[in-house]
Short mmCIF file of C-alpha atoms in Angstrom, two decimals:
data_model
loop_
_atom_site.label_atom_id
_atom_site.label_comp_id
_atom_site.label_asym_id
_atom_site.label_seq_id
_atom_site.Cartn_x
_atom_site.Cartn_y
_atom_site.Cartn_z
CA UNK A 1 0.00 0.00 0.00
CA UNK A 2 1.54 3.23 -1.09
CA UNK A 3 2.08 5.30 2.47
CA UNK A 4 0.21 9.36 1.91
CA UNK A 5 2.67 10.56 4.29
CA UNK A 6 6.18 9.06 3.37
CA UNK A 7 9.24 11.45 2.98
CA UNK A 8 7.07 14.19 4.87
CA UNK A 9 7.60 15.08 8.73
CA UNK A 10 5.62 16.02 11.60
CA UNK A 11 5.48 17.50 15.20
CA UNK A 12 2.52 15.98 17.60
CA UNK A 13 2.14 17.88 20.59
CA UNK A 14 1.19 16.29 23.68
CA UNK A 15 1.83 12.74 22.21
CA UNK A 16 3.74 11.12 25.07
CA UNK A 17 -0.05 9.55 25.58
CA UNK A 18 -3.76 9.28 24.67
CA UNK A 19 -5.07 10.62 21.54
CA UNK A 20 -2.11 12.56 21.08
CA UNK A 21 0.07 8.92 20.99
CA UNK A 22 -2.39 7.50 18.80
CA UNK A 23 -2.18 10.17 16.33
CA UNK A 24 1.76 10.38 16.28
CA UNK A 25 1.08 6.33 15.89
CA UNK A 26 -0.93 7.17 13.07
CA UNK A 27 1.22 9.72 10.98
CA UNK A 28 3.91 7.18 11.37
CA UNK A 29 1.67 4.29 9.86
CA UNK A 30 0.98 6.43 6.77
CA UNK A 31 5.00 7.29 6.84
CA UNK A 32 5.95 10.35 8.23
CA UNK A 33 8.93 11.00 10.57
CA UNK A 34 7.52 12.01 13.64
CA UNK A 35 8.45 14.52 16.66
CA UNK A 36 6.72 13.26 19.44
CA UNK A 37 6.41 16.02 22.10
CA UNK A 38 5.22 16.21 26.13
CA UNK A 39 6.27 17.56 28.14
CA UNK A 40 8.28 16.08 31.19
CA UNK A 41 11.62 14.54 31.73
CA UNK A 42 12.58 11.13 32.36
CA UNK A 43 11.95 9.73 35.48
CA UNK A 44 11.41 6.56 37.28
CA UNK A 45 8.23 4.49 37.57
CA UNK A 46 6.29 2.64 39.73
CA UNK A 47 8.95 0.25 40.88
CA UNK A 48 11.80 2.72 41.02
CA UNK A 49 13.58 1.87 37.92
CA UNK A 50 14.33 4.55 35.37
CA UNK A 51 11.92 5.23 32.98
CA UNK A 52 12.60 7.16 29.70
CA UNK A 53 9.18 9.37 29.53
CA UNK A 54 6.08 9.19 28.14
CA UNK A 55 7.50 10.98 25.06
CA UNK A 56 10.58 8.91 24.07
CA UNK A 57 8.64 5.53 24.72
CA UNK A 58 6.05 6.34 21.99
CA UNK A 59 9.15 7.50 20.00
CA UNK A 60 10.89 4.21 20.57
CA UNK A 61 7.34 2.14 19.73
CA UNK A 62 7.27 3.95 16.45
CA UNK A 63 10.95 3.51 15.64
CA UNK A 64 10.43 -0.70 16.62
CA UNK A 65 8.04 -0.55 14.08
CA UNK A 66 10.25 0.31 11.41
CA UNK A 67 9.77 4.28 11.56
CA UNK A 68 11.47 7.45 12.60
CA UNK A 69 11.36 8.91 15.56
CA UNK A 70 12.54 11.10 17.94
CA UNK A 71 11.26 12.80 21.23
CA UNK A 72 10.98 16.31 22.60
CA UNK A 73 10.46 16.92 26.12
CA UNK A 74 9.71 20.95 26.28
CA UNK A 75 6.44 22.90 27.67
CA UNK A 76 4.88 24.16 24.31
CA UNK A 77 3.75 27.26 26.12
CA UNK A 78 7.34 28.56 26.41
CA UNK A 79 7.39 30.47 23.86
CA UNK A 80 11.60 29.41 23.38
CA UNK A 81 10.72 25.77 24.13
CA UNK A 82 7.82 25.67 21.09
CA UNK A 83 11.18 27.31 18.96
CA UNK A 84 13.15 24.86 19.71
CA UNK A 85 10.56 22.03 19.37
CA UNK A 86 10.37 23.61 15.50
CA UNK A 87 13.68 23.76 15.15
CA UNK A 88 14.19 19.90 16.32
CA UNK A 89 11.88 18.98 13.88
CA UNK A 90 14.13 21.03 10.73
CA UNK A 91 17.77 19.84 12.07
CA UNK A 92 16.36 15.91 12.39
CA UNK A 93 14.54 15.76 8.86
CA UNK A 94 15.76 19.00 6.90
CA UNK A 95 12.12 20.71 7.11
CA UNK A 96 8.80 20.38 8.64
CA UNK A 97 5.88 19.25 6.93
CA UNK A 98 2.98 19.02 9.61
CA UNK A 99 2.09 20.40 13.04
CA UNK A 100 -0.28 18.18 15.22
CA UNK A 101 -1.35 20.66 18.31
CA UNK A 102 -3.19 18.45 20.97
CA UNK A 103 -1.05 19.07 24.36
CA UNK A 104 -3.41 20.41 27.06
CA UNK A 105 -4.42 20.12 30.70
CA UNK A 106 -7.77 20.92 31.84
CA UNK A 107 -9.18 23.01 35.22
CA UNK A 108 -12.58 22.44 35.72
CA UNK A 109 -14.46 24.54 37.63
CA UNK A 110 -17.65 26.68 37.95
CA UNK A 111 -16.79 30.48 36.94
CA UNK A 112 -17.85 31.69 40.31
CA UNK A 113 -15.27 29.06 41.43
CA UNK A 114 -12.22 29.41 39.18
CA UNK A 115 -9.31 30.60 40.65
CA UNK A 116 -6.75 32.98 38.06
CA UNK A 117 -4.02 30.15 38.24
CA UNK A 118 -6.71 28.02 36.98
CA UNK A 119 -8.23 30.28 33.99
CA UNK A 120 -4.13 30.95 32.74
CA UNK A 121 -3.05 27.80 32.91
CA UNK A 122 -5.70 26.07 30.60
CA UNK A 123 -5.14 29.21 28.22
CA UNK A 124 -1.53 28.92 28.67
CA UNK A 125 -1.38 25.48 27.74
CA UNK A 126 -3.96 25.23 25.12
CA UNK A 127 -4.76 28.88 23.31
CA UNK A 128 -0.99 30.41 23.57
CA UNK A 129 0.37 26.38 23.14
CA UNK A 130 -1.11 26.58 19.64
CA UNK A 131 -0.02 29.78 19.27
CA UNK A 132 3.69 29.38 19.72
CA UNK A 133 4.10 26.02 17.82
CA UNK A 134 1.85 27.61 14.95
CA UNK A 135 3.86 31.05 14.70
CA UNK A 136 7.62 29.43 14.34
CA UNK A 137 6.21 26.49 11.79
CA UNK A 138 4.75 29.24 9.92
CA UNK A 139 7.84 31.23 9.68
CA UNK A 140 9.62 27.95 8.33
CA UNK A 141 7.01 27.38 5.54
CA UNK A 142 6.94 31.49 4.78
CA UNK A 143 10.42 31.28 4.53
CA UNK A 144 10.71 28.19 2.50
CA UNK A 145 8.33 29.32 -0.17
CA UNK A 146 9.92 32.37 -0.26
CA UNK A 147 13.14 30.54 -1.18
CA UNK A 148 11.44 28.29 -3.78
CA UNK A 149 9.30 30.93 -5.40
CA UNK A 150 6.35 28.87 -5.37
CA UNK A 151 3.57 26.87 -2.17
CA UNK A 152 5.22 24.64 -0.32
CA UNK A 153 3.76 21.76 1.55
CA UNK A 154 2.45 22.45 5.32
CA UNK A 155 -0.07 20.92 7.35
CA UNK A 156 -1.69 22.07 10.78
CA UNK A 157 -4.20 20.10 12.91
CA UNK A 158 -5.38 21.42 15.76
CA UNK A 159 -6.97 20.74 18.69
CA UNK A 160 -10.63 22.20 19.61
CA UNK A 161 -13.48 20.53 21.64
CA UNK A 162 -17.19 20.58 21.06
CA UNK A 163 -16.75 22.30 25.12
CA UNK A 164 -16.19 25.16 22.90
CA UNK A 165 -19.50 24.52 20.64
CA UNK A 166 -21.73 23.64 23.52
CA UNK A 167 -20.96 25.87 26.24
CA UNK A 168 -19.92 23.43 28.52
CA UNK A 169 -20.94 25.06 31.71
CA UNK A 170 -18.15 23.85 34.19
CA UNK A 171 -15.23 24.30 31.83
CA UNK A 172 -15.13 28.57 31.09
CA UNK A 173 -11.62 27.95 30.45
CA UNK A 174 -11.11 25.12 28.60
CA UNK A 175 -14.38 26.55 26.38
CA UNK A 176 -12.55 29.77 26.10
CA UNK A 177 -9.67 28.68 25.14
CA UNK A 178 -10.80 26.02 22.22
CA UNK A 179 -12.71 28.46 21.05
CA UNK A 180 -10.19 30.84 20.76
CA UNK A 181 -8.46 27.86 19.35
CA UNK A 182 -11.09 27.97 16.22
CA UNK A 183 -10.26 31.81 15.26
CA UNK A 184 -6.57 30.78 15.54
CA UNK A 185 -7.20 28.49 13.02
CA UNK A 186 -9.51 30.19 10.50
CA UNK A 187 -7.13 33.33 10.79
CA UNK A 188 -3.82 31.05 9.96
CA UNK A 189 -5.97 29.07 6.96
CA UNK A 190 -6.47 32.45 5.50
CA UNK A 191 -2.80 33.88 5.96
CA UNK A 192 -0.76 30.65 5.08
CA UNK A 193 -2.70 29.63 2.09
CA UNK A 194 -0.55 31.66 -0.38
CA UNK A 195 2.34 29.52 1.19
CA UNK A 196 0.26 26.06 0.30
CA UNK A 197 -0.37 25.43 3.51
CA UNK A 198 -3.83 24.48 5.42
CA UNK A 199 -4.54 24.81 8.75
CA UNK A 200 -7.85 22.51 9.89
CA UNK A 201 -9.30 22.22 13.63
CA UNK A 202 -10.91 19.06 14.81
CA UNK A 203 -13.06 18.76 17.84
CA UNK A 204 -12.40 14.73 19.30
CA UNK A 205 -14.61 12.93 21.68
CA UNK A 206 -12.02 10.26 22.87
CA UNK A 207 -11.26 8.47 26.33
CA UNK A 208 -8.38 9.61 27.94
CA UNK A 209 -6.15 10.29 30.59
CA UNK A 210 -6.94 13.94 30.84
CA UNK A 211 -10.84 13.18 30.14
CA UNK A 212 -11.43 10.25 32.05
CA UNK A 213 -13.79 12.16 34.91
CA UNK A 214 -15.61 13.78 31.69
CA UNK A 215 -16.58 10.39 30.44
CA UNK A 216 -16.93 8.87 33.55
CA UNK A 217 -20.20 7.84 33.03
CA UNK A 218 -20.30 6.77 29.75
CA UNK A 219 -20.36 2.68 29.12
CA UNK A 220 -17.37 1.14 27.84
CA UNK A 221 -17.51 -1.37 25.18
CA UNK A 222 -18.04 -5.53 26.18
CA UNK A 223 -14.63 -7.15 26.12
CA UNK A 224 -12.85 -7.44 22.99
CA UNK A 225 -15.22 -4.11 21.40
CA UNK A 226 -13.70 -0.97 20.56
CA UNK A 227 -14.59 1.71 22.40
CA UNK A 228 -16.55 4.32 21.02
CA UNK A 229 -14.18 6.61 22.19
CA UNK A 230 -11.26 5.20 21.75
CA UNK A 231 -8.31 7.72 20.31
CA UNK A 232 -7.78 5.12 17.20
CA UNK A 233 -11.20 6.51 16.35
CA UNK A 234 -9.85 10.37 16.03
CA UNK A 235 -6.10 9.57 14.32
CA UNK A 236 -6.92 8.66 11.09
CA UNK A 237 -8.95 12.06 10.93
CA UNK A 238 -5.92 13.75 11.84
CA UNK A 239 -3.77 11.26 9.17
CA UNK A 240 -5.67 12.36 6.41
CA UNK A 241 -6.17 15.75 6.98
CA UNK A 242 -2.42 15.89 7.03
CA UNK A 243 -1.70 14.47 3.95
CA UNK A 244 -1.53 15.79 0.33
CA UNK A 245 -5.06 14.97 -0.49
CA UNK A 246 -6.79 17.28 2.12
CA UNK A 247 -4.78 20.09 -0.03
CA UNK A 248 -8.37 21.62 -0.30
CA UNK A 249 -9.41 21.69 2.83
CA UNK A 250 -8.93 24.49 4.75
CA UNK A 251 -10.19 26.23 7.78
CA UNK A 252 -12.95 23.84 8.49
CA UNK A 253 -13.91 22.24 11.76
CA UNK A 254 -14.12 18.92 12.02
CA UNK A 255 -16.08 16.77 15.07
CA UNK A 256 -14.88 13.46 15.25
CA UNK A 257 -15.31 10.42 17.22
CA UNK A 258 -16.96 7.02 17.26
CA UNK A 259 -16.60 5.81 14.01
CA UNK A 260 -18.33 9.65 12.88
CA UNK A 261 -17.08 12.68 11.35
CA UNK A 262 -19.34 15.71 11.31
CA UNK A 263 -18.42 18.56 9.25
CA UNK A 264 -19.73 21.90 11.55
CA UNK A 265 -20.87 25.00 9.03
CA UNK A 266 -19.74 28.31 9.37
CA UNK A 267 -21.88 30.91 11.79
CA UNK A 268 -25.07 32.46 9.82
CA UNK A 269 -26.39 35.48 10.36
CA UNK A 270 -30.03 34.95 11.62
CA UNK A 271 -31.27 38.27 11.29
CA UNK A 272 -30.51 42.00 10.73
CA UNK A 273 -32.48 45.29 12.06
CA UNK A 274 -32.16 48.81 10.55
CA UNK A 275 -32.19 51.84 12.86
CA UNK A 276 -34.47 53.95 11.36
CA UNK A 277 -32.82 56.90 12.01
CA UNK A 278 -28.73 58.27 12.15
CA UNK A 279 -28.28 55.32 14.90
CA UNK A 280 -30.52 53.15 17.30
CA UNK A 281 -32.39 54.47 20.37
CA UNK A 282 -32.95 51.97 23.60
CA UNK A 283 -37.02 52.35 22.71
CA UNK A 284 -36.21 51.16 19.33
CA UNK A 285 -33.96 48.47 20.25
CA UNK A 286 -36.60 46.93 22.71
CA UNK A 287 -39.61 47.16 19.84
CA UNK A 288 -36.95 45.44 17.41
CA UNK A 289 -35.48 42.59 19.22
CA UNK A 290 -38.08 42.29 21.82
CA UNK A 291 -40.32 40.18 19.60
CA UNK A 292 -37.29 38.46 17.72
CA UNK A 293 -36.24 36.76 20.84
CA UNK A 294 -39.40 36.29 22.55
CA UNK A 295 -40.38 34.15 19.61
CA UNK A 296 -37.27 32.14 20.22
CA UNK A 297 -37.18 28.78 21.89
CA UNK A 298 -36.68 29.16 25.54
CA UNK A 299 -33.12 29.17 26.78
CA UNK A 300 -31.64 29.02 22.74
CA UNK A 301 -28.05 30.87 22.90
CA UNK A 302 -25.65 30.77 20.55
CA UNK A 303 -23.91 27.31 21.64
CA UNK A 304 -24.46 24.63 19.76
CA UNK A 305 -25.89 22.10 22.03
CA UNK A 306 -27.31 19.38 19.28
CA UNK A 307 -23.14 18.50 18.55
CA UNK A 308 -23.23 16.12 21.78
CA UNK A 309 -25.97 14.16 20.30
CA UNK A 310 -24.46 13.15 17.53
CA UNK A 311 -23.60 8.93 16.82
CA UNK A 312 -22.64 7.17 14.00
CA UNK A 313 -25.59 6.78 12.03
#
């Protein structure tokens, strides 16, 4: 089977486990080199003997499996450590090719509850995470087409959460900052393209370490069944939208999981009023969008509820 990926490289972020392992696992499978990143330094486990990291053991399961590999143990939200992750990438395999963003940590709490360390550490991590990685791989691609003359090949994938389309109502951070996520995206789509690159956001459902109190109450599968939220079910996703025959897709978000892929539309606008004179007046306001939203179903905001219902058909 010819392999989409081979000859290209790519940087997963947060990879050391979960769905960010299983996508690194992935982009390997379909042949590219891979940069596994998470952050943490080697240690010792359970029984005291040394242990080489999460990040170098998914490097080193790749590598046994015929690929290449290497790991990177820096914080992605230092700004210098997401530079040097880039620049990792470049010196091992002569350029970069695709950026996986999926590190993150989550804080959950009530707003009335969150404390500031909580609120800037899930936006450190996640929005200004994405940020750093995205900014120094899209210098490398400006700079390479500028060399060539002509697109070059980049991919980015990141990481948003349907938290983010639903309002989930004990996660203000973590919503914040995948939605913030989504505008991060759609504004690098539109200023990379000239550069042939895309830059896609997916929103997974998947089982993890770092969700396993979210999905605490959802049934896992009968021995021997996959379960519906499984990581494997979110990588190929990823795999594909990395590879040259996504080339026209571009600043879309993507929910996966379970077998599903939903494609979410743009924001519409629903309706538009007309001051009647220079500018609006608070009487005129109240006569105009009075009615509108009286006639609107009870409780309706602008989150997106309906994506948490959806199942493989």
């Amino acid at each position: 089977m010819p392999l989409p990926l081979r000859g290209l490289s790519a940087i997963v972020t947060g990879a050391g486990r979960g769905l960010g392992r299983a996508e690194a696992l992935e982009l390997a499978r379909l042949g590219a080199a891979v940069v596994v990143n998470d952050y943490g330094r080697p240690g010792r486990d359970g029984s005291g003997a040394a242990s080489a990291g999460p990040a170098e053991e998914v490097a080193a399961e790749i590598r046994a499996a015929g690929g290449a590999a290497l790991a990177h143990t820096g914080d992605v939200s230092d700004f210098e450590q997401a530079r040097d992750l880039v620049e990792s990438a470049v010196a091992a395999y002569g350029r970069l090719d695709i950026l996986v963003n999926n590190a993150g940590i989550l804080r959950d709490r009530m707003v009335f509850s969150m404390t500031e360390e909580e609120w800037d550490s899930v936006l450190r991590v996640h929005l200004k995470g994405h940020f750093n990685t995205t900014r120094f791989a899209a210098a490398h691609w400006r700079e390479r087409s500028k060399r060539a003359g002509r697109p070059v090949f980049g991919r980015i994938v990141n990481t948003s959460s349907e938290a983010f389309l639903a309002g989930s109502a004990g996660q203000p951070n973590y919503a914040a900052a995948k939605g913030g996520i989504v505008g991060l995206t759609t504004s690098t789509a539109l200023a990379l393209a000239r550069y042939g690159v895309t830059a896609n956001a997916i929103c997974p459902r998947a089982r993890t370490r770092m969700t396993e109190d979210v999905f605490a109450g959802v049934e896992r599968p009968a021995e021997g069944g996959l379960d519906p939220l499984a990581p494997e079910h979110v990588a190929p996703l990823v795999g594909y939208l990395a590879s040259p025959a996504a080339a026209h897709v571009n600043g879309q978000l993507l929910v996966v999981h379970g077998g599903m892929v939903a494609v979410v539309e743009r924001p519409r606008v629903a309706a538009v009023f007309d001051s009647k004179q220079d500018t609006f007046t608070y009487d005129e306001l109240d006569a105009a969008l009075g009615p509108y939203y009286a006639d609107r179903p009870a409780g309706e905001t602008f989150a997106a509820a309906e994506v948490l219902g959806l199942r493989r058909g």
